[in-house]
Short mmCIF file of C-alpha atoms in Angstrom, two decimals:
data_model
loop_
_atom_site.label_atom_id
_atom_site.label_comp_id
_atom_site.label_asym_id
_atom_site.label_seq_id
_atom_site.Cartn_x
_atom_site.Cartn_y
_atom_site.Cartn_z
CA MET W 88 -0.35 -4.87 3.96
CA TYR W 89 0.17 -8.63 3.49
CA GLU W 90 3.95 -8.81 3.04
CA ALA W 91 4.69 -9.91 6.61
CA PHE W 92 2.00 -12.61 6.56
CA PHE W 93 3.52 -14.22 3.46
CA ASN W 94 7.16 -13.54 4.47
CA LEU W 95 7.76 -11.24 1.50
CA ARG W 96 10.27 -8.40 1.31
CA ARG W 97 8.05 -6.41 -1.04
CA LYS W 98 4.80 -6.71 -2.96
CA PRO W 99 5.38 -9.18 -5.82
CA PHE W 100 2.69 -7.96 -8.21
CA GLU W 101 3.11 -4.20 -8.35
CA LEU W 102 2.48 -2.49 -11.68
CA LEU W 103 5.76 -0.56 -11.67
CA PRO W 104 8.12 -1.32 -14.61
CA ASN W 105 10.86 -2.84 -12.45
CA PRO W 106 13.41 -4.84 -14.50
CA GLU W 107 14.13 -7.03 -11.44
CA PHE W 108 10.65 -8.55 -11.82
CA LEU W 109 10.78 -9.02 -15.60
CA TYR W 110 9.98 -12.67 -16.25
CA PRO W 111 12.06 -14.00 -19.17
CA SER W 112 9.28 -15.54 -21.23
CA ARG W 113 9.97 -17.05 -24.63
CA SER W 114 8.69 -13.93 -26.34
CA HIS W 115 10.71 -11.57 -24.14
CA LYS W 116 13.91 -13.51 -24.75
CA LYS W 117 13.39 -13.36 -28.51
CA VAL W 118 12.63 -9.63 -28.46
CA LEU W 119 15.71 -8.88 -26.35
CA ALA W 120 17.85 -10.84 -28.80
CA TYR W 121 16.42 -8.86 -31.73
CA LEU W 122 16.95 -5.52 -30.02
CA ASP W 123 20.51 -6.37 -29.01
CA TYR W 124 21.31 -7.51 -32.54
CA GLY W 125 19.80 -4.37 -34.09
CA ILE W 126 21.87 -2.07 -31.90
CA ARG W 127 25.11 -4.02 -32.34
CA GLU W 128 24.67 -4.10 -36.12
CA HIS W 129 23.90 -0.36 -36.26
CA SER W 130 20.46 -0.86 -37.73
CA GLY W 131 18.52 2.27 -38.55
CA PHE W 132 14.95 1.71 -37.40
CA ILE W 133 13.82 -0.91 -34.89
CA LEU W 134 10.09 -1.43 -34.34
CA LEU W 135 8.84 -2.94 -31.06
CA THR W 136 5.12 -3.45 -30.50
CA GLY W 137 2.95 -5.16 -27.91
CA GLU W 138 -0.40 -4.94 -26.21
CA VAL W 139 -0.87 -2.63 -23.25
CA GLY W 140 0.60 -4.33 -20.18
CA THR W 141 2.82 -6.85 -21.95
CA GLY W 142 5.96 -5.28 -20.49
CA LYS W 143 7.32 -3.08 -23.28
CA THR W 144 8.51 -0.33 -20.93
CA THR W 145 9.99 -2.85 -18.49
CA LEU W 146 11.78 -4.58 -21.35
CA ILE W 147 13.22 -1.29 -22.58
CA ARG W 148 14.50 -0.50 -19.08
CA GLN W 149 16.20 -3.87 -18.87
CA LEU W 150 17.67 -3.28 -22.31
CA ILE W 151 19.10 0.02 -21.11
CA GLN W 152 20.53 -1.45 -17.91
CA LYS W 153 22.11 -4.57 -19.38
CA HIS W 154 22.80 -3.84 -23.04
CA LEU W 155 23.09 -0.06 -23.45
CA ARG W 156 25.50 0.91 -20.69
CA ASP W 157 28.05 2.31 -23.14
CA VAL W 158 25.42 3.97 -25.30
CA LEU W 159 24.29 7.58 -25.15
CA LEU W 160 20.53 7.46 -24.80
CA ALA W 161 17.71 9.86 -25.61
CA ARG W 162 14.19 8.89 -24.50
CA VAL W 163 10.89 10.46 -25.51
CA PHE W 164 7.69 9.44 -23.73
CA HIS W 165 5.34 12.32 -24.60
CA THR W 166 4.43 11.85 -28.23
CA LYS W 167 1.32 13.97 -28.79
CA VAL W 168 3.47 16.84 -30.06
CA ASP W 169 4.43 18.44 -33.34
CA SER W 170 7.77 17.93 -35.06
CA LEU W 171 9.38 21.05 -33.56
CA HIS W 172 8.59 20.04 -29.98
CA LEU W 173 9.67 16.46 -30.64
CA LEU W 174 13.04 17.63 -31.93
CA ALA W 175 13.43 19.97 -28.97
CA MET W 176 12.73 17.09 -26.54
CA ILE W 177 15.33 14.90 -28.26
CA ASN W 178 18.02 17.60 -28.09
CA ALA W 179 17.16 18.47 -24.49
CA ASP W 180 17.45 14.82 -23.43
CA LEU W 181 20.90 14.73 -25.01
CA GLY W 182 21.92 17.81 -23.04
CA LEU W 183 21.76 20.35 -25.87
CA GLU W 184 20.46 23.89 -25.54
CA THR W 185 16.99 24.28 -27.07
CA GLU W 186 15.57 27.59 -25.84
CA ASP W 187 14.50 30.06 -28.57
CA LYS W 188 15.81 27.86 -31.39
CA ASP W 189 13.95 27.08 -34.60
CA LYS W 190 13.82 23.72 -36.35
CA PRO W 191 16.81 24.22 -38.72
CA THR W 192 18.99 25.28 -35.79
CA LEU W 193 17.89 22.30 -33.71
CA LEU W 194 18.64 19.92 -36.59
CA ARG W 195 22.09 21.44 -37.16
CA ASP W 196 22.93 21.20 -33.44
CA LEU W 197 21.80 17.56 -33.37
CA GLN W 198 23.86 16.65 -36.43
CA ASP W 199 27.00 18.29 -35.03
CA PHE W 200 26.48 16.47 -31.73
CA LEU W 201 26.02 13.07 -33.43
CA ILE W 202 29.17 13.54 -35.51
CA ALA W 203 31.14 14.38 -32.37
CA GLN W 204 29.87 11.27 -30.61
CA TYR W 205 30.63 9.10 -33.63
CA ALA W 206 34.20 10.38 -33.58
CA LYS W 207 34.43 9.24 -29.97
CA GLY W 208 33.10 5.79 -30.89
CA ARG W 209 29.99 6.26 -28.78
CA PRO W 210 26.66 5.15 -30.35
CA VAL W 211 23.56 7.28 -29.81
CA VAL W 212 20.17 5.57 -29.45
CA LEU W 213 16.79 7.30 -29.57
CA ILE W 214 13.83 5.50 -27.96
CA ILE W 215 10.38 6.87 -28.72
CA ASP W 216 7.73 5.25 -26.51
CA GLU W 217 3.99 5.37 -27.25
CA ALA W 218 4.90 6.00 -30.87
CA GLN W 219 1.37 5.13 -32.04
CA ASN W 220 0.39 8.67 -30.98
CA LEU W 221 2.71 10.28 -33.53
CA SER W 222 0.98 11.82 -36.51
CA PRO W 223 2.07 10.82 -40.05
CA ASP W 224 3.75 14.21 -40.48
CA VAL W 225 5.80 13.78 -37.31
CA LEU W 226 6.69 10.20 -38.28
CA GLU W 227 8.01 11.55 -41.55
CA GLU W 228 10.20 13.98 -39.60
CA VAL W 229 11.50 11.04 -37.56
CA ARG W 230 12.35 9.25 -40.80
CA MET W 231 14.38 12.25 -41.87
CA LEU W 232 16.48 11.86 -38.71
CA SER W 233 17.63 8.48 -40.00
CA ASN W 234 19.29 10.31 -42.89
CA LEU W 235 21.93 11.53 -40.44
CA GLU W 236 24.62 9.02 -41.37
CA THR W 237 28.13 8.51 -42.63
CA GLU W 238 29.13 6.42 -45.63
CA ASN W 239 29.23 3.29 -43.49
CA ASN W 240 27.13 3.81 -40.36
CA LYS W 241 24.04 5.47 -39.00
CA LEU W 242 24.71 8.30 -36.60
CA LEU W 243 21.40 7.75 -34.78
CA HIS W 244 19.70 4.43 -33.98
CA ILE W 245 15.95 4.79 -33.50
CA ILE W 246 13.70 2.36 -31.59
CA LEU W 247 9.97 2.94 -31.99
CA VAL W 248 7.91 1.39 -29.20
CA GLY W 249 4.13 1.28 -29.35
CA GLN W 250 0.90 -0.64 -29.25
CA PRO W 251 -0.21 -2.88 -32.16
CA GLU W 252 -2.07 0.04 -33.73
CA LEU W 253 1.34 1.53 -34.55
CA ARG W 254 1.65 -1.09 -37.29
CA ARG W 255 -1.69 -0.01 -38.70
CA VAL W 256 -0.51 3.62 -38.70
CA LEU W 257 2.68 2.66 -40.52
CA ALA W 258 0.67 0.65 -43.06
CA SER W 259 -0.73 3.83 -44.62
CA PRO W 260 0.49 4.50 -48.20
CA GLU W 261 2.03 7.85 -47.30
CA LEU W 262 4.46 6.12 -44.93
CA LEU W 263 5.82 3.64 -47.43
CA GLN W 264 9.31 5.14 -47.33
CA PHE W 265 9.23 4.96 -43.54
CA ARG W 266 8.34 1.26 -43.57
CA GLN W 267 11.20 0.54 -45.95
CA ARG W 268 13.65 2.03 -43.45
CA ILE W 269 12.61 -0.39 -40.69
CA GLN W 270 15.17 -3.20 -40.40
CA ILE W 271 14.16 -4.99 -37.19
CA VAL W 272 10.52 -5.77 -36.38
CA CYS W 273 9.54 -7.55 -33.16
CA ASN W 274 6.37 -8.01 -31.16
CA ILE W 275 5.93 -9.01 -27.50
CA GLU W 276 3.37 -11.81 -27.24
CA PRO W 277 1.22 -12.48 -24.15
CA LEU W 278 2.23 -15.35 -21.88
CA SER W 279 1.01 -18.80 -22.77
CA GLU W 280 -1.02 -20.82 -20.29
CA ASP W 281 1.93 -23.04 -19.39
CA GLU W 282 4.00 -19.91 -18.55
CA ILE W 283 1.51 -18.53 -16.01
CA GLU W 284 2.67 -20.76 -13.14
CA HIS W 285 6.35 -19.97 -13.78
CA TYR W 286 5.58 -16.26 -14.05
CA ILE W 287 3.82 -16.20 -10.66
CA GLN W 288 6.55 -18.22 -8.96
CA TYR W 289 9.25 -16.03 -10.53
CA ARG W 290 7.74 -12.84 -9.14
CA LEU W 291 7.10 -14.38 -5.71
CA GLU W 292 10.73 -15.49 -5.56
CA ALA W 293 11.90 -12.03 -6.64
CA ALA W 294 9.80 -10.59 -3.81
CA GLY W 295 11.39 -12.91 -1.24
CA ASN W 296 9.32 -16.09 -0.92
CA LYS W 297 8.65 -18.47 -3.79
CA ASN W 298 6.34 -20.58 -1.60
CA ALA W 299 4.25 -17.72 -0.23
CA ILE W 300 1.00 -19.27 -1.50
CA GLU W 301 -0.13 -22.60 -2.87
CA LEU W 302 -2.46 -22.48 -5.87
CA GLU W 303 -4.47 -25.46 -7.03
CA PRO W 304 -3.60 -26.67 -10.55
CA GLU W 305 -6.85 -25.29 -12.00
CA CYS W 306 -6.00 -21.79 -10.74
CA PHE W 307 -3.42 -21.13 -13.45
CA SER W 308 -5.79 -21.83 -16.32
CA ILE W 309 -8.40 -19.55 -14.72
CA ILE W 310 -5.85 -16.77 -14.26
CA HIS W 311 -4.81 -17.16 -17.89
CA GLY W 312 -8.45 -17.11 -18.99
CA TYR W 313 -9.17 -13.83 -17.28
CA SER W 314 -5.84 -12.13 -18.07
CA ARG W 315 -5.31 -13.68 -21.52
CA GLY W 316 -1.62 -13.81 -20.65
CA ILE W 317 -1.16 -10.04 -20.24
CA PRO W 318 1.36 -9.60 -17.39
CA ARG W 319 -0.24 -6.40 -16.10
CA LEU W 320 -3.63 -8.11 -15.73
CA ILE W 321 -2.00 -11.14 -14.13
CA ASN W 322 -0.45 -8.79 -11.58
CA ILE W 323 -3.77 -7.08 -10.84
CA LEU W 324 -5.58 -10.38 -10.31
CA CYS W 325 -2.78 -11.99 -8.27
CA ASP W 326 -2.52 -8.96 -6.01
CA TYR W 327 -6.18 -9.37 -5.09
CA ILE W 328 -5.67 -13.12 -4.68
CA LEU W 329 -2.99 -12.46 -2.06
CA LEU W 330 -5.22 -9.90 -0.36
CA ASP W 331 -8.11 -12.38 -0.18
CA ALA W 332 -5.85 -15.13 1.19
CA PHE W 333 -4.45 -12.74 3.77
CA ALA W 334 -7.94 -11.70 4.89
CA ASN W 335 -8.91 -15.35 5.32
CA GLU W 336 -5.58 -16.24 6.97
CA THR W 337 -4.80 -19.00 4.51
CA ARG W 338 -1.93 -19.80 2.18
CA THR W 339 -3.96 -22.11 -0.05
CA VAL W 340 -5.90 -20.62 -2.96
CA THR W 341 -8.75 -22.48 -4.66
CA ALA W 342 -10.20 -22.06 -8.11
CA ALA W 343 -13.52 -21.00 -6.58
CA ALA W 344 -11.81 -18.19 -4.69
CA ILE W 345 -10.30 -16.78 -7.89
CA GLN W 346 -13.67 -16.98 -9.63
CA GLU W 347 -15.31 -14.99 -6.86
CA ILE W 348 -12.55 -12.37 -6.85
CA ALA W 349 -12.76 -11.91 -10.63
CA GLN W 350 -16.54 -11.62 -10.48
CA ASP W 351 -16.40 -9.07 -7.67
CA LEU W 352 -13.93 -7.02 -9.70
CA SER W 353 -16.11 -7.33 -12.82
CA PHE W 354 -12.82 -8.30 -14.39
CA ASN W 355 -14.01 -8.96 -17.93
CA SER W 356 -16.12 -5.83 -18.28
CA GLN W 357 -13.41 -3.76 -16.60
CA TYR W 358 -10.47 -4.88 -18.73
CA TRP W 359 -11.93 -6.55 -21.82
CA GLU W 360 -14.59 -5.72 -24.35
CA SER W 361 -15.61 -9.36 -24.77
CA LEU W 362 -15.40 -12.62 -22.86
CA PRO W 363 -12.55 -14.95 -23.86
CA PRO W 364 -13.98 -17.95 -25.74
CA ASP W 365 -12.39 -20.51 -23.43
CA LEU W 366 -13.47 -18.89 -20.17
CA PRO W 367 -16.99 -20.41 -19.83
CA GLU W 368 -15.55 -23.92 -20.10
CA ILE W 369 -12.91 -23.09 -17.51
CA ARG W 370 -15.52 -21.64 -15.19
CA GLU W 371 -17.78 -24.68 -15.52
CA LYS W 372 -14.91 -27.10 -14.86
CA ALA W 373 -13.75 -25.19 -11.80
CA SER W 374 -17.30 -24.90 -10.51
CA ARG W 375 -17.82 -28.67 -10.71
CA ARG W 376 -14.56 -29.39 -8.96
CA ASP W 377 -15.10 -26.92 -6.15
CA HIS W 378 -18.79 -27.67 -5.65
CA GLY W 379 -19.57 -28.04 -1.97
CA ARG W 380 -16.36 -26.44 -0.76
CA GLN W 381 -16.49 -23.49 1.54
CA SER W 382 -15.24 -20.46 -0.36
CA PRO W 383 -12.91 -17.96 1.32
CA GLY W 384 -15.47 -15.18 0.87
CA LYS W 385 -15.95 -12.57 -1.78
CA LEU W 386 -13.39 -9.86 -2.17
CA HIS W 387 -16.03 -7.19 -1.80
CA GLY W 388 -16.99 -8.54 1.60
CA VAL W 389 -13.36 -8.78 2.61
CA LEU W 390 -12.69 -5.17 1.74
CA LEU W 391 -15.89 -4.03 3.46
CA ASN W 392 -14.86 -5.96 6.55
CA PHE W 393 -11.45 -4.26 6.58
CA ASN W 394 -13.05 -0.87 6.07
CA THR W 395 -15.66 -1.41 8.80
CA ARG W 396 -13.05 -2.56 11.29
CA LEU W 397 -10.88 0.46 10.59
CA GLN W 398 -13.83 2.85 10.89
CA ASN W 399 -14.96 1.32 14.18
CA LEU W 400 -11.45 1.58 15.53
CA GLU W 401 -11.22 5.24 14.53
CA ILE W 402 -14.63 6.03 16.09
CA ALA W 403 -13.78 4.22 19.31
CA THR W 404 -10.48 6.04 19.55
CA ALA W 405 -12.04 9.43 18.86
CA THR W 406 -15.09 9.13 21.19
CA ARG W 407 -13.58 7.21 24.10
CA PRO W 408 -13.81 9.36 27.30
CA PRO W 409 -10.65 10.02 29.28
CA ASP W 410 -9.75 7.17 31.60
CA HIS W 411 -9.99 8.43 35.21
CA SER W 412 -10.28 4.99 36.79
CA GLY W 413 -6.80 5.22 38.28
CA GLU W 414 -7.53 8.60 39.87
CA LEU W 415 -10.86 7.37 41.27
CA ARG W 416 -9.26 4.28 42.77
CA ALA W 417 -6.58 6.44 44.42
CA LEU W 418 -9.24 8.83 45.80
CA LEU W 419 -11.35 6.00 47.22
CA GLY W 420 -8.27 4.50 48.82
CA ALA W 421 -7.43 7.84 50.44
CA ILE W 422 -11.00 8.21 51.77
CA ASN W 423 -10.99 4.72 53.25
CA GLN W 424 -7.64 5.36 54.89
CA ARG W 425 -8.90 8.65 56.28
CA MET W 426 -11.98 6.97 57.75
CA ASP W 427 -9.83 4.29 59.33
CA ASP W 428 -7.62 6.98 60.88
CA MET W 429 -10.65 8.85 62.22
CA GLY W 430 -12.02 5.65 63.74
CA GLN W 431 -8.75 5.00 65.52
CA THR W 432 -8.69 8.60 66.77
CA LEU W 433 -12.22 8.30 68.13
CA ASP W 434 -11.39 5.09 69.96
CA ALA W 435 -8.26 6.68 71.48
CA LEU W 436 -10.23 9.72 72.68
CA SER W 437 -12.83 7.43 74.21
CA GLU W 438 -10.18 5.63 76.23
CA ILE W 439 -8.73 8.95 77.44
CA VAL W 440 -12.11 10.16 78.60
CA ARG W 441 -12.83 6.96 80.51
CA ALA W 442 -9.45 7.09 82.24
CA ALA W 443 -9.75 10.77 83.28
CA PRO W 444 -11.30 11.85 86.74
CA GLN W 445 -15.06 12.19 86.51
CA PRO W 446 -16.44 15.77 86.65
CA GLU W 447 -18.67 16.75 89.57
CA VAL W 448 -21.50 17.66 87.25
CA ALA W 449 -22.39 15.24 84.50
CA TYR W 450 -22.52 16.56 81.02
CA ALA W 451 -26.03 15.25 80.59
CA ASP W 452 -27.31 17.43 83.53
CA MET W 453 -25.25 20.49 82.61
CA ARG W 454 -27.50 21.16 79.70
CA ASN W 455 -30.21 22.38 82.15
CA VAL W 456 -27.92 24.25 84.58
CA SER W 457 -27.26 27.94 84.24
CA VAL W 458 -23.91 29.59 84.79
CA VAL W 459 -25.07 31.10 88.12
CA GLU W 460 -26.24 27.77 89.44
CA LEU W 461 -22.94 26.23 88.44
CA GLU W 462 -21.02 28.90 90.35
CA GLU W 463 -23.22 28.40 93.44
CA SER W 464 -22.67 24.69 93.22
CA GLU W 465 -18.92 25.18 93.18
CA SER W 466 -19.05 27.57 96.16
CA GLU W 467 -21.01 25.08 98.35
CA PRO W 468 -18.82 22.02 98.70
CA ASP W 469 -20.93 20.61 101.53
CA LYS W 470 -23.97 20.02 99.38
CA GLU W 471 -24.59 16.49 98.19
CA ALA W 472 -22.89 15.82 94.90
CA LEU W 473 -25.00 14.97 91.93
CA PRO W 474 -24.75 11.39 90.69
CA VAL W 475 -22.29 10.89 87.86
CA PRO W 476 -23.48 8.69 84.98
CA GLN W 477 -21.17 5.80 84.21
CA PRO W 478 -20.30 4.51 80.76
CA ASP W 479 -22.60 1.77 79.56
CA GLY W 480 -21.43 -1.66 78.54
CA LYS W 481 -21.07 -0.77 74.91
CA HIS W 482 -17.94 1.33 75.62
CA GLU W 483 -19.02 4.01 73.15
CA SER W 484 -16.78 7.04 73.11
CA TRP W 485 -18.26 10.35 74.12
CA LEU W 486 -17.34 11.86 70.79
CA LYS W 487 -19.34 9.24 68.93
CA ARG W 488 -22.33 9.77 71.21
CA LEU W 489 -22.00 13.52 70.78
CA PHE W 490 -22.23 13.34 67.00
CA PHE W 491 -24.20 10.16 66.40
CA GLY W 492 -26.11 9.47 69.65
CA HIS W 493 -26.50 5.97 71.05
CA CYS W 494 -26.06 3.24 68.48
#
């Protein structure tokens, strides 16, 4: 909607896990280094955790594109399954036949496949996303997969990706052996306040225009206060910020505008269970600074205005009667032309009548003369001729007088 106004090639704050928009924060750089090291050193288990929206899936996709090009990859995203279905999904993603096979057969097929790939010098990596949904029994089955190894190397490298609760699941006593198998542990941290400005500029530049909008210095601390540094929430808030600026036809964003947008979205109650401790101070500071300024308008009003304008346009388009103005103008023109032609014809006939020889009996007196009298009059040429009325000074044609009388 607003891309053309801000000279952007695409929307900069979409929620899709696009590696092109992955901002290399300090935490992301460290996690990528850990993951790359774990794969290169043939580590068994790698554990990656992070809050919802911190970019775990995007980071994994970048890892696949840039660091795992020569690696055979199996990915599992649906984790609310039992051990049999999990094993079947792993084999299917590796291209193995799984139909009508029991667990021992699936395990044997997987082991044979891993040995064949190891002989070719091709590592195999298994990524299990949303691993916090795995039950302890299924996690134990995953641990057993790490036993597929040679004397020197693991045949299967496993990366578990999940939310912070995954660590709490693994902390249970029954999973002690599992925890001891984990060699690399890394966690994606939210962005710090000083990274917010760079994050926004990075995504705007990736979308085509680094200078699309100008945010006041206080805006970044407010955005961090509401989002708490979670990239997904930053994207949601910034997308509405661009929409509000577009609706008000401005490229400058104030702290007051962001406050209004967040309040209209009920941002804290929508995305957080509690208010961040630093947010009231931020709100008070921004309110004092922007006191007396004209705000760009609440987001709710902006969206209602868009919706109303669209509805009115649809109604006007649907109920507008057909436009016959062109046909009416053409018809009126034809009528006027026809009347002009008739007037000219009447004038011409009037001239012809005046120039013709006058009849012996005037038309005005013929109305009271019978046919017999007319014949007698014609047979007696010696009788005195009746007076012939002459045209008056108005020069009216006889046809006009016949139809309209004297004017």
